[in-house]
Every structure is written in C-alpha cells, then in structure tokens.
Coordinates of C-alpha atoms and ligand atoms in Angstrom, one line a residue:
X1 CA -36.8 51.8 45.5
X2 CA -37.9 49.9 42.5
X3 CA -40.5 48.1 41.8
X4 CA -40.9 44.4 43.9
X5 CA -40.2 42.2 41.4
X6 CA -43.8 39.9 41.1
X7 CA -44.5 37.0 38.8
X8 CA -46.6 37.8 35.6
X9 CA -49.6 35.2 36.5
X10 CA -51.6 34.5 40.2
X11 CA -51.5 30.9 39.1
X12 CA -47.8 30.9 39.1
X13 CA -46.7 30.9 43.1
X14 CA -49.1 27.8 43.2
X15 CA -46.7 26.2 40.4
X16 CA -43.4 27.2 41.9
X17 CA -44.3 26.3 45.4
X18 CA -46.2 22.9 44.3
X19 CA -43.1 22.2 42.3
X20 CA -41.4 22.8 45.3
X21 CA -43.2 20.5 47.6
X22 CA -43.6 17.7 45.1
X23 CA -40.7 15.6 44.5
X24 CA -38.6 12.8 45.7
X25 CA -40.6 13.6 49.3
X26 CA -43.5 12.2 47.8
X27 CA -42.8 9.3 45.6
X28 CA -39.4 8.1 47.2
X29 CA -39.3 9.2 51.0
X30 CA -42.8 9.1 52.1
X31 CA -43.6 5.3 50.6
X32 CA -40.5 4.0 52.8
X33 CA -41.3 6.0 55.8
X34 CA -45.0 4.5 55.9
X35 CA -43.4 1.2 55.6
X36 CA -40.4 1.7 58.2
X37 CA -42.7 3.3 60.9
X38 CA -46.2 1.4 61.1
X39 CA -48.1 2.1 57.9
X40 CA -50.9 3.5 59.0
X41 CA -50.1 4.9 62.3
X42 CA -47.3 6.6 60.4
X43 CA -50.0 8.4 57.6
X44 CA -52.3 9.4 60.5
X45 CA -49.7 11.5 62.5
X46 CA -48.4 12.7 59.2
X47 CA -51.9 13.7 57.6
X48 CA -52.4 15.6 61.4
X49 CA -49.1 17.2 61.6
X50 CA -50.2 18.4 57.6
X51 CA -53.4 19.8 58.9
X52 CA -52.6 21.8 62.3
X53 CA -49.1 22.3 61.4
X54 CA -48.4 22.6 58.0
X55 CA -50.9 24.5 56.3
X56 CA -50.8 26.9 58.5
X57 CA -47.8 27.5 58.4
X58 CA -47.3 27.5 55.0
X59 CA -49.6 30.4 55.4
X60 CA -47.3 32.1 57.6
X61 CA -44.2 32.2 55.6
X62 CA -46.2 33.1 52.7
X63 CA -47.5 36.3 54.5
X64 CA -43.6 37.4 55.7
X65 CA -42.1 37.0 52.6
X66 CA -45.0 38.8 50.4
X67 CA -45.4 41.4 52.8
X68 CA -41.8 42.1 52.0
X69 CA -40.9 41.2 48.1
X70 CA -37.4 40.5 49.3
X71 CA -34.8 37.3 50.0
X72 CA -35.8 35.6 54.0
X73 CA -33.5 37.1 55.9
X74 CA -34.4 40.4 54.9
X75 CA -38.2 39.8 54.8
X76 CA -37.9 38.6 58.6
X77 CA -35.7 42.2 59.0
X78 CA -38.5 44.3 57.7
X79 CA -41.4 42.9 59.3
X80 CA -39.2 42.7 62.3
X81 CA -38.7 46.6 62.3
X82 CA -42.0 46.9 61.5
X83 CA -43.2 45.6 64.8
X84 CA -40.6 46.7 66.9
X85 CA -38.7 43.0 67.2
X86 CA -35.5 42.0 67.8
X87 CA -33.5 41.5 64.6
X88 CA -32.2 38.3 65.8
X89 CA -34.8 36.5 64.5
X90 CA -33.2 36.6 61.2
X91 CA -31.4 33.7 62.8
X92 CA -34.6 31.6 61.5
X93 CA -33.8 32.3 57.8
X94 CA -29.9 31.7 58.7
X95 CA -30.2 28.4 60.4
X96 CA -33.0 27.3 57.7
X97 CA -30.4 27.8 55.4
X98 CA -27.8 25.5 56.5
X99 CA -30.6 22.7 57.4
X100 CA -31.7 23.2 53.3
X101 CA -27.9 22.7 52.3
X102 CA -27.6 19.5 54.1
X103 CA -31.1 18.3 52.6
X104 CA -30.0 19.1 49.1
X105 CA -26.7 17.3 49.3
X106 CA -28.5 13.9 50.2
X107 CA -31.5 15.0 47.8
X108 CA -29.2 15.4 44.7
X109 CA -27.5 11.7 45.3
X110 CA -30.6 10.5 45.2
X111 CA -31.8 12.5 42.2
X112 CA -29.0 10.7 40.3
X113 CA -30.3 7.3 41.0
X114 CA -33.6 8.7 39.0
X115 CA -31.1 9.3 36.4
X116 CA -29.4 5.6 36.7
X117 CA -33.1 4.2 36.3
X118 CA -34.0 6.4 32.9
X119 CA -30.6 5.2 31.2
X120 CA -31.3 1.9 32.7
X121 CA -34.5 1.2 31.3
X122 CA -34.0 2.8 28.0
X123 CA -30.7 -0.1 27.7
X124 CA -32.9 -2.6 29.0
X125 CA -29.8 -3.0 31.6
X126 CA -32.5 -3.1 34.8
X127 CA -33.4 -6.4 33.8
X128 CA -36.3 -8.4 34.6
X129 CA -38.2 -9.4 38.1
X130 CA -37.7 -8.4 41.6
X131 CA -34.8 -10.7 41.8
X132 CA -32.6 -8.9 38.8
X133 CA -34.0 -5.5 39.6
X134 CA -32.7 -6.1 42.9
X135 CA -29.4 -6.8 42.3
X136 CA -29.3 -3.9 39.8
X137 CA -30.0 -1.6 43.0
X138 CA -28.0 -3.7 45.1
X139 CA -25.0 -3.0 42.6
X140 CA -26.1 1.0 42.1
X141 CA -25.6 1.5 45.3
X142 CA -22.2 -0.3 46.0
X143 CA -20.9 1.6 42.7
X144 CA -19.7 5.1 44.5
X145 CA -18.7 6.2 41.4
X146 CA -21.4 5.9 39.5
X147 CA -23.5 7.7 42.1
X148 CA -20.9 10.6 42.5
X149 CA -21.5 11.0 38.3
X150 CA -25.0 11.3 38.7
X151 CA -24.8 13.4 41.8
X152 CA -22.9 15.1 39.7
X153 CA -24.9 15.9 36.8
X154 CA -27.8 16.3 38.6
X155 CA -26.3 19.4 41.1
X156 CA -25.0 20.8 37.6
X157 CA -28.1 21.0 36.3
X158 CA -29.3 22.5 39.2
X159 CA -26.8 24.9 39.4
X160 CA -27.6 25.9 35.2
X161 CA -31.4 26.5 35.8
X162 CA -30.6 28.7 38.7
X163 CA -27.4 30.9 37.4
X164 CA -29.7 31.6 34.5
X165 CA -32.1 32.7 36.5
X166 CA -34.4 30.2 34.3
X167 CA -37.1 28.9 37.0
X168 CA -39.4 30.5 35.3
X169 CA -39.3 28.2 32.2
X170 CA -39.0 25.2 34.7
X171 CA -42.1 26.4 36.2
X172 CA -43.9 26.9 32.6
X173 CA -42.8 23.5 32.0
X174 CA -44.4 22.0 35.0
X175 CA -47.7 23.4 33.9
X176 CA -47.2 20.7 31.3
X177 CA -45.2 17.8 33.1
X178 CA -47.0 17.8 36.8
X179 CA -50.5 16.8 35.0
X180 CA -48.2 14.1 33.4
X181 CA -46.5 13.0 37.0
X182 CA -50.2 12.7 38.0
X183 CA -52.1 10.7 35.2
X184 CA -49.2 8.3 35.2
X185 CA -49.3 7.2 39.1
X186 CA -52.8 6.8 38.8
X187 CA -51.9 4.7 36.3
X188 CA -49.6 2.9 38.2
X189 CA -51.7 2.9 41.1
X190 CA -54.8 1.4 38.5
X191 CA -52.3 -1.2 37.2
X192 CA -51.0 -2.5 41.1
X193 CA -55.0 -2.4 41.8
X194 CA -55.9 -4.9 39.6
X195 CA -52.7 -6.9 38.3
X196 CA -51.8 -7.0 41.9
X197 CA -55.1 -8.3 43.6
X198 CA -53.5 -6.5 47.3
X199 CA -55.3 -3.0 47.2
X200 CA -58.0 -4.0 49.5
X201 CA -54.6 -4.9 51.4
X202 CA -52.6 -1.9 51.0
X203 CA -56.0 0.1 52.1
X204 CA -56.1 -1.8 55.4
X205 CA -52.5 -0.9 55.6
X206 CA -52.5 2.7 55.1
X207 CA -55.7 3.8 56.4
X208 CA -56.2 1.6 59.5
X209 CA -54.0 2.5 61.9
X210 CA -52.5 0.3 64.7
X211 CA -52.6 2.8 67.4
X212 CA -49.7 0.6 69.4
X213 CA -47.7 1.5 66.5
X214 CA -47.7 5.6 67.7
X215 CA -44.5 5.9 69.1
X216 CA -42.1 9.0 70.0
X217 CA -39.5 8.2 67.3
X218 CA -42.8 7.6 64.4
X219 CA -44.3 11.0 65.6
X220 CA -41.2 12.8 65.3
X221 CA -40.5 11.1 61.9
X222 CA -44.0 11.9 61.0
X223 CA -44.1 15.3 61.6
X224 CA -40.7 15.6 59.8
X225 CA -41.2 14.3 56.7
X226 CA -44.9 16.5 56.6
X227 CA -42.5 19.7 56.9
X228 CA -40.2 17.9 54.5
X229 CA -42.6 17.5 51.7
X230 CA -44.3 20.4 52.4
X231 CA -41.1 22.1 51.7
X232 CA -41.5 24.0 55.7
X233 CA -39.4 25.6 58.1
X234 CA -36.8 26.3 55.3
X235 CA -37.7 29.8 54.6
X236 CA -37.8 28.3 50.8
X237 CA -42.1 29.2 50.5
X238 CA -41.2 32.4 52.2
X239 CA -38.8 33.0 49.1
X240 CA -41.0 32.1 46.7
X241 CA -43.7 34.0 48.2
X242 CA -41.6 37.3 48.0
X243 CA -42.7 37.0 43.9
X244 CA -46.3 36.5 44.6
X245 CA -48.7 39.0 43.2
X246 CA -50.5 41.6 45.5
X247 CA -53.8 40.0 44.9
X248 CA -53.5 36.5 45.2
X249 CA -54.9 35.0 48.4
X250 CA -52.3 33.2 50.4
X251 CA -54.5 30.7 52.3
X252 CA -55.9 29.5 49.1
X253 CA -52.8 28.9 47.7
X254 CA -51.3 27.7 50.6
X255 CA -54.7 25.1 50.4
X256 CA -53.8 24.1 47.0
X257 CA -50.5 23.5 47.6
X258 CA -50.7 21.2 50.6
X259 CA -53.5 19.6 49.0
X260 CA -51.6 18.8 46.2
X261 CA -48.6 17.7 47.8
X262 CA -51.2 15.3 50.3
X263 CA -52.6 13.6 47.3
X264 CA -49.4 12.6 45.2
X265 CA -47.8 11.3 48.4
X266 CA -51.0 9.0 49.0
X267 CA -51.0 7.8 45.3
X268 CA -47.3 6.9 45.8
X269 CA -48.2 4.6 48.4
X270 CA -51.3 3.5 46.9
X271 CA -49.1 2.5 44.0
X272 CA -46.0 1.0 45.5
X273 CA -47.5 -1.2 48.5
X274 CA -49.4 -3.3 46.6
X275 CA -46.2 -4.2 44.5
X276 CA -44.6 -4.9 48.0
X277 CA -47.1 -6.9 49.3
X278 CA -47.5 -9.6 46.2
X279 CA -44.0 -10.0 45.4
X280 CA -43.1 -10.3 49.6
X281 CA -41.1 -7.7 49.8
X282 CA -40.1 -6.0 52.6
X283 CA -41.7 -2.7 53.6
X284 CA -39.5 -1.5 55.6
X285 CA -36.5 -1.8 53.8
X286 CA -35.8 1.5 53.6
X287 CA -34.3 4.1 50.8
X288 CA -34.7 1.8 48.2
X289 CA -38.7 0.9 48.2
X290 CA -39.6 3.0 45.4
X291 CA -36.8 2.2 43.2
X292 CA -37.1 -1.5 43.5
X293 CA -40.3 -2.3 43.5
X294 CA -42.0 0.5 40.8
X295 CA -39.3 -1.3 38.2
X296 CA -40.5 -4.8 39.6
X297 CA -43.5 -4.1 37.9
X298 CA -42.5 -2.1 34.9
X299 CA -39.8 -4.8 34.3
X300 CA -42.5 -7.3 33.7
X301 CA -44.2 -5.6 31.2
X302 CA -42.6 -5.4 27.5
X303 CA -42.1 -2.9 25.6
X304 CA -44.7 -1.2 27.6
X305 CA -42.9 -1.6 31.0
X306 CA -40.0 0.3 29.3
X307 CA -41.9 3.1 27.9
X308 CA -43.2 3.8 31.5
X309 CA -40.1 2.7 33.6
X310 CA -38.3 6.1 31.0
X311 CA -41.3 8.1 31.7
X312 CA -41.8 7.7 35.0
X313 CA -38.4 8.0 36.7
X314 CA -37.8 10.7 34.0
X315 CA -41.1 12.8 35.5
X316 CA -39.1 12.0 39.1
X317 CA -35.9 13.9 37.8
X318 CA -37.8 16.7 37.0
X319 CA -40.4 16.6 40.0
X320 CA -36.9 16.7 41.6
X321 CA -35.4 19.9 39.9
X322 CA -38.2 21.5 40.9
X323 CA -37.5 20.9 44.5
X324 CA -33.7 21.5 44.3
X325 CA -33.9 24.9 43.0
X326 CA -35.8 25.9 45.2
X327 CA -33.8 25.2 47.7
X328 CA -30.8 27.1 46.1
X329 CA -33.0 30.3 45.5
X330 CA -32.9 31.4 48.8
X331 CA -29.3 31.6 49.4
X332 CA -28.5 32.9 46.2
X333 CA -31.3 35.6 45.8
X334 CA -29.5 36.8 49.1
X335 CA -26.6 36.9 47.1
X336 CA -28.3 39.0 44.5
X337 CA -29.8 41.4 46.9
X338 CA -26.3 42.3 48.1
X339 CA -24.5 42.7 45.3
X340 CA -22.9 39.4 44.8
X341 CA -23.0 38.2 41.2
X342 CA -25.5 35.6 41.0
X343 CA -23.7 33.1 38.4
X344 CA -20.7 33.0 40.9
X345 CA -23.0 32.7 44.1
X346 CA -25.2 29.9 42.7
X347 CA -21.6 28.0 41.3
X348 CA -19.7 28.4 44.9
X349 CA -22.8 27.1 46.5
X350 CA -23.7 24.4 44.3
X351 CA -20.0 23.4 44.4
X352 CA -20.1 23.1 48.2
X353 CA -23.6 21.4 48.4
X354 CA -22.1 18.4 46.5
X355 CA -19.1 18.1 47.9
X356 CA -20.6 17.7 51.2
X357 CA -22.8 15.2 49.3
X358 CA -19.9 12.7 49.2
X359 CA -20.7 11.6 52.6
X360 CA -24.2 10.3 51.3
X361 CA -22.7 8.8 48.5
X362 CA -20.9 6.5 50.7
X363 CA -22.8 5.7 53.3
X364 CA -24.8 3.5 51.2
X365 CA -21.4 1.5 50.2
X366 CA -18.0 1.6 52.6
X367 CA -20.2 3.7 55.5
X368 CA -23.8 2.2 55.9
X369 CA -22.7 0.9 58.8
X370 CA -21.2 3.2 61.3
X371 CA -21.1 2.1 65.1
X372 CA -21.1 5.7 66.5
X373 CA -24.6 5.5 65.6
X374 CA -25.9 2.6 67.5
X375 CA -26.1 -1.3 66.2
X376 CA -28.1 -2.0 63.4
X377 CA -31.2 -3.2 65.5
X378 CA -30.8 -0.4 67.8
X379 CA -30.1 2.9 66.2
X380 CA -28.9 5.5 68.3
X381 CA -32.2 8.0 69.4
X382 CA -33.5 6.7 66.2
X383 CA -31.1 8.4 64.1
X384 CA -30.5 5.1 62.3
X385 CA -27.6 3.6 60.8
X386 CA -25.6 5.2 58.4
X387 CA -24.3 9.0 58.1
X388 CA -27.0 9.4 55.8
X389 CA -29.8 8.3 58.1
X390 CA -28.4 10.5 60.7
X391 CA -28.3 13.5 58.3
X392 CA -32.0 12.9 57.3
X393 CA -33.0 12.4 60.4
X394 CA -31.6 15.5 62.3
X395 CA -32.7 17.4 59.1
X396 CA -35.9 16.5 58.5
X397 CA -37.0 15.4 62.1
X398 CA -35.0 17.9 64.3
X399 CA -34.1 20.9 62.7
X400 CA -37.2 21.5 60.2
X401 CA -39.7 21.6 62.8
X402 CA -37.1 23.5 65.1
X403 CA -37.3 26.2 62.5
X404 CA -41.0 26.0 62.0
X405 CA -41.6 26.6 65.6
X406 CA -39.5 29.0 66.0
X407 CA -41.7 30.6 62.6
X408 CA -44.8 30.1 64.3
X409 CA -43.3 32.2 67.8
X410 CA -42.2 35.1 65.4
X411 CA -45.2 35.2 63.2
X412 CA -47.7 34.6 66.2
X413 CA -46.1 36.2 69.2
X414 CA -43.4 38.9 67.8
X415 CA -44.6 39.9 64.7
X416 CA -47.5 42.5 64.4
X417 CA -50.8 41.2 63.9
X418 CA -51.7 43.6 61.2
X419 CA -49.1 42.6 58.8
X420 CA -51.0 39.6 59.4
X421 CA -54.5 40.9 59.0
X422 CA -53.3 42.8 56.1
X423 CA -52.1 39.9 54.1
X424 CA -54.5 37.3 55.1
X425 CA -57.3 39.5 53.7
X426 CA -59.5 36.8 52.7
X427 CA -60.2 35.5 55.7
X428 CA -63.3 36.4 57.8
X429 CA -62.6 38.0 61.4
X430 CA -63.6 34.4 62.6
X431 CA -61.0 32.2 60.6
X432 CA -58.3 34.6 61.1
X433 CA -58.6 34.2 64.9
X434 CA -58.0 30.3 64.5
X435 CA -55.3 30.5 62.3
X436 CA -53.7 33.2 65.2
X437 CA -54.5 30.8 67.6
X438 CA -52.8 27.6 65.7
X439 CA -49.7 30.0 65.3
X440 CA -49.6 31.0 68.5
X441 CA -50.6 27.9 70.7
X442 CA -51.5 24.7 68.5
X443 CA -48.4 24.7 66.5
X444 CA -45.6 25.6 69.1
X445 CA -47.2 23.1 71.7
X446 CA -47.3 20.6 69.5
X447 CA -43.7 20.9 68.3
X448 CA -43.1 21.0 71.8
X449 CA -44.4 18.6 73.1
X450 CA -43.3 15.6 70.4
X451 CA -39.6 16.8 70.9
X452 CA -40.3 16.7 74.6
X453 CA -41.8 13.1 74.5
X454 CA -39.2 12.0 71.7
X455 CA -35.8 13.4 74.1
X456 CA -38.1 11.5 77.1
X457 CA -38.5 7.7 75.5
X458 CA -41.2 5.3 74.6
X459 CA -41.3 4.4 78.6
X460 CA -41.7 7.6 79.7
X461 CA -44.4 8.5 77.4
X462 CA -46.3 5.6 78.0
X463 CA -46.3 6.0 81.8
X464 CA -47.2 9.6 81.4
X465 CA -50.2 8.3 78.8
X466 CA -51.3 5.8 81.8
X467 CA -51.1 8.5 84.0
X468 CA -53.3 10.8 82.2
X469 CA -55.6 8.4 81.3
X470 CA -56.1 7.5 84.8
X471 CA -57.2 10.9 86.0
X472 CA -60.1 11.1 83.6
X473 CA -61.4 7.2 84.4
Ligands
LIG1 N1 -40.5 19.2 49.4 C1 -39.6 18.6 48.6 C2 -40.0 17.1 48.3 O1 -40.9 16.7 48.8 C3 -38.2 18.6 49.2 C4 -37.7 19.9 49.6 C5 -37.2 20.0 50.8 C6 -37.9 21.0 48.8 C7 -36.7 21.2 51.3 C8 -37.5 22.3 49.3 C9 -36.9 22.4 50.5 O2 -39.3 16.5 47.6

C-alpha cells in the first residue's frame, strides 16, 4: 500500500476543519436562529448541545477517519473489520452524504446573496438606511434569476477549487483571511457597542435566558444548528481528519476548533442585535437578519461603510468556500479512491447539487408559502414555511443529529475501544473514561431524548416536566 497521504503541517487540520465549521453557520444562520427561537434560551441549549455533544464528537470522527487515512465510508469499513462489526454501519457515511448534498444546495443560494452584497456595495446600488437596504433585499430575493446567477457562480467556484484538488491553497489562504474575518466583527461588534447604545441590551438578550422560552421545537433547533456549525454528523471532519498527521492530538484540535467556531458565532450576535434593536427591527425575521441589518449600518457610514460593507461580505464568501468544499470532499475523495476521475466526479456532483438548489431559489419568491407545510403562524412540526425551511429543518435538526447518534453508537458501543485508546493518546486514563462515557451514554440519551420530546409536543413535555418535578418536592 502506499503511503496515507498526510498534510505537510500539524497546524493544518485545525485550518481545514475551522474553515470548515466557520461560515455562513456562524454569521448568517446562527444570528436569526437566536432571534427566531428565544434569544437566550436558544444560546444556552446551543452552547450545551456544543459542550456534551459536539466536542466530543468532533473527537470521535476525528479518531475513525485518522485511524484509517482513507474517504468515510471506507474508514468506518476498516475500523469496522477491525472490531469485528457489521459493515452496515457504513450506512452512517452514506446517509451523511445525502443530508450534506441537500445542505450545500441551500448553502450555495445563499453564498450568492454574499456575492449580490459585494457588487452591491462596491456600485453603491444597496443604498442608504434600513428602509432602502430593505427593499434592496426585499427585491434580491424576488429576483430568481439573479439568485440562480449567483448560485451559479458560487457552486462553480466550488466545483474549480475542488477538481483541482486546490484546498490546500484555500486553506493557506485562510491562515491569512480568518484573522481578517475576526478583527473585523470585532470591529463591527465595537462600532454596534458604542454607536448603538443597546449592548447592555443585546447582553441581557443573549445571555439571560427566559427559561419559559425552552421548548421542544427550540431544543431540537438548538442542537441542530450546534452540529450544523460544527460541521457534525456529516462524516466531513472524519474526511478531513483522514489527512491529519500521526502526531497531532485530536482532542486538542477538536478543542480549538469548537472553540473557534463558539466564539465567531457569539460575535455575530454580539454584532448584529444591537443593530436590530435600535433601528426596531425585527429579530425574528428570519433568513435575512444578517444581510439587512450589517448593511443598515455600513450603509450609514461613507466611504467607510463601503470599504467595510466589500470587505466584510467578501470575508463571508470565502468563510463560505471554505465550508462548501468541504462538503464536496467527501463524496468525491470516494470517487478518487475507486477509480473515478476526480475532475468528472466533482463536475457531475456539483452539477446535481445546484440543480436541486432551484427549489431554494424559489422558495423565497413564487414558493415561500407552501400550504402542505402548515399556515404561516402555525408551521407544520415546526418545519416552517417554505420548501426551504423544511429542507433546513429536516437537515440540520433531524437528520444531523440522527447521524451523529448513530456516530456516537458505532464509536462507543461497536467500535473497539483501543482504536480509541490508541488515537486519543493524550488523554489520561481518567479523561478518556468520560469522553467513553459521553459517547456511549450522554450523547445518544440526549439525542434521544430531544427527538423523543420534540415527536411528543410542548404539552406532553411539560406534563412529564410537572410530573418529575413533583416526585422530587
Ligand atoms: N459548518 C458550516 C457553517 O457553519 C456549514 C457546514 C455544514 C460545513 C455541513 C460542512 C458541512 O457554515
């Protein structure tokens, strides 16, 4: 056999995988999540479900796909023979891979409305206040066409970096741009501080939670968007850790990484709720927080405005590229690893991914409102309004947890512990038990247990709260 092939630095999975988990997740879904399900209720499940979910699972994926240098479904193959499993559960990496080729036809439409922003500010077209810039969205998003030619460009580009087989320049590059991404929301996040005079506001918001506010449907949507921007139960850190050098530790990349992720989806907020809250805007409106109120505020400031409304949604499209590779790598390094010429895999898929992203493209104009799922006020289970609500929700909310727990069963219950012990060599006897334990227990109870509740109702969970809380009074 030939040699696994390994990236040249140990700094280099953190890049890929951060540049994986950093992008529109952060700055454009987890903003109008907060502000659709409760603010703060919303952050505390989330940063919970980050903490006894994700990391460790991050963790977990890291160790199958390292342990076997090769694509997902053939990492969960070996370690499966390994340990005398049952080869079905390659069915994780299969399944993950149609849930990732939904997300990335949503995630590329959106993309492109970073796109329409750049060009936009750098015309001056956006124009000026959160009246115009409203209307500019307003008219964005009734415009298929325009959204179908960024869509467009932005799977094309996509589809370039990864035929090439060029994510290693991306990720060189990121070394550069993600320090940018970060200096300028703080920035941002300074400016709606003080101009503002609503941080002390947006704290109370985000950090106080309104524990009536904790219902099934916010959990669920909690925990999904926390394996959303954490890029889980998608076999995509699983592939990336397949390139990861024998002797970097996987928890403390795994830390970093989630770390990372936590603190640029916190500055997001930090920067756009403020912006919400003195111009009256509404926070839960939805897909379109970010992009309206962000170039609210840029729109009011000059020359200046324009030099960070380019920047800044120009630092989204790549945050974004570095997410929707990596969601095309695992299919097509598959591809590779069975003889299937990767420029023609990569093209095919690509092709197919945006097709199917025609039906997000107009659910924000002639479908947003589809009466199969539910009335407006009343979404059906939650799933919301539009095809693309539905989508995102049985994506993000349904089937990425379904395929981290059933990650957590194979790594805790099927897979042999000393694949495990082998690759998690940095932690003491001590640590190692706990993180078995989360795998095994925590994390699949958990899952459980919020799918349970969710599939039950609000009603039924409250009695059963009342009920419990009776026996201990
Ligand atoms: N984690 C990415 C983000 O937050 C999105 C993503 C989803 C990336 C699935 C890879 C796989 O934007």
């Amino acid at each position: 056999m030939s040699e696994p092939k390994v990236w040249a630095k140990k700094s280099t999975f953190i890049f890929a995988a951060a540049g994986s988990a950093i992008g529109l997740g952060n700055l454009w879904k987890f903003p109008y999540m907060v502000g659709e399900n409760g603010g703060g209720a919303f952050v505390l499940v989330y940063l919970l479900c980050v903490l006894l979910i994700g990391i460790p699972l991050m963790m977990s994926e890291s160790i199958v796909g390292k342990y076997s240098h090769g694509n997902a479904i053939d990492a969960i193959s070996q370690t499966a023979k390994r340990s005398n499993a049952s080869q079905h559960w390659r069915g994780i990496a299969i399944f993950s891979m149609v849930t990732i080729f939904i997300i990335l036809s949503f995630y590329s439409v959106i993309a492109g409305w970073a796109f329409d922003y750049t060009y936009a500010f750098a015309t001056g077209e956006i124009g000026t206040g959160v009246d115009e810039v409203g209307k500019y969205f307003g008219e964005l998003l009734g415009d298929s066409k325009r959204l179908i030619i960024w869509h467009s460009v932005f799977m094309l580009l996509t589809a370039v970096i990864i035929a090439r087989g060029a994510q290693e320049g991306i990720e060189k590059a990121l070394g550069v741009m993600m320090p940018v991404l970060f200096v300028l929301l703080f920035i941002v996040v300074a400016y709606s501080a003080f101009a503002t005079g609503k941080f002390g506001d947006t704290l109370t918001y985000m950090f106080n939670p309104d524990f009536s506010k904790i219902t099934p449907v916010v959990v669920i949507k909690a925990m999904g968007q926390a394996f959303f921007s954490l890029s889980l139960g998608m076999c995509v850190i699983m592939t990336y850790a397949a390139y990861m050098r024998k002797d970097v530790s996987i928890t403390e990349s795994s830390l970093y990484v989630s770390g990372l992720d936590t603190v640029m989806a916190l500055l997001a907020g930090l920067a756009i709720f403020p912006i919400v809250f003195a111009n009256g805007l509404d926070s839960g409106s939805g897909p379109g927080l970010l992009f309206v109120t962000l170039s609210t505020a840029f729109s009011q400031l000059g020359t200046i405005g324009v030099i960070l409304g380019v920047a800044f949604f120009f630092l989204v499209i790549i945050a974004a590229l570095s997410s929707s590779i990596s969601m095309v790598e695992p299919f097509v390094k598959w591809c590779e690893e069975h003889n299937i010429n990767r420029i023609v895999a990569t093209f095919a898929y690509c092709l197919a991914v945006w097709a199917f992203g025609l039906i997000t493209v107009y659910s924000f104009n002639d479908w947003s409102v589809v009466e199969f799922f539910g009335t407006e006020a009343k979404p059906f289970l939650g799933m919301g309004k539009s095809p693309f609500d539905a989508l995102d929700f049985l994506t993000s909310s349904v089937f990425l947890p379904l395929g981290g727990l059933l990650t957590a069963l194979y790594v805790g219950w099927a897979m042999n512990k000393m694949i495990s012990r082998e690759q998690l060599f940095t932690l003491n006897g001590a640590l190692f038990g706990l993180w078995l334990f989360i795998m095994r227990f925590v994390a699949p109870i958990m899952i459980g247990i919020i799918f349970v509740f969710y599939a039950l109702g609000e009603e039924t969970m409250n009695t059963f709260i009342a009920y419990v809380t009776n026996l201990f009074k």
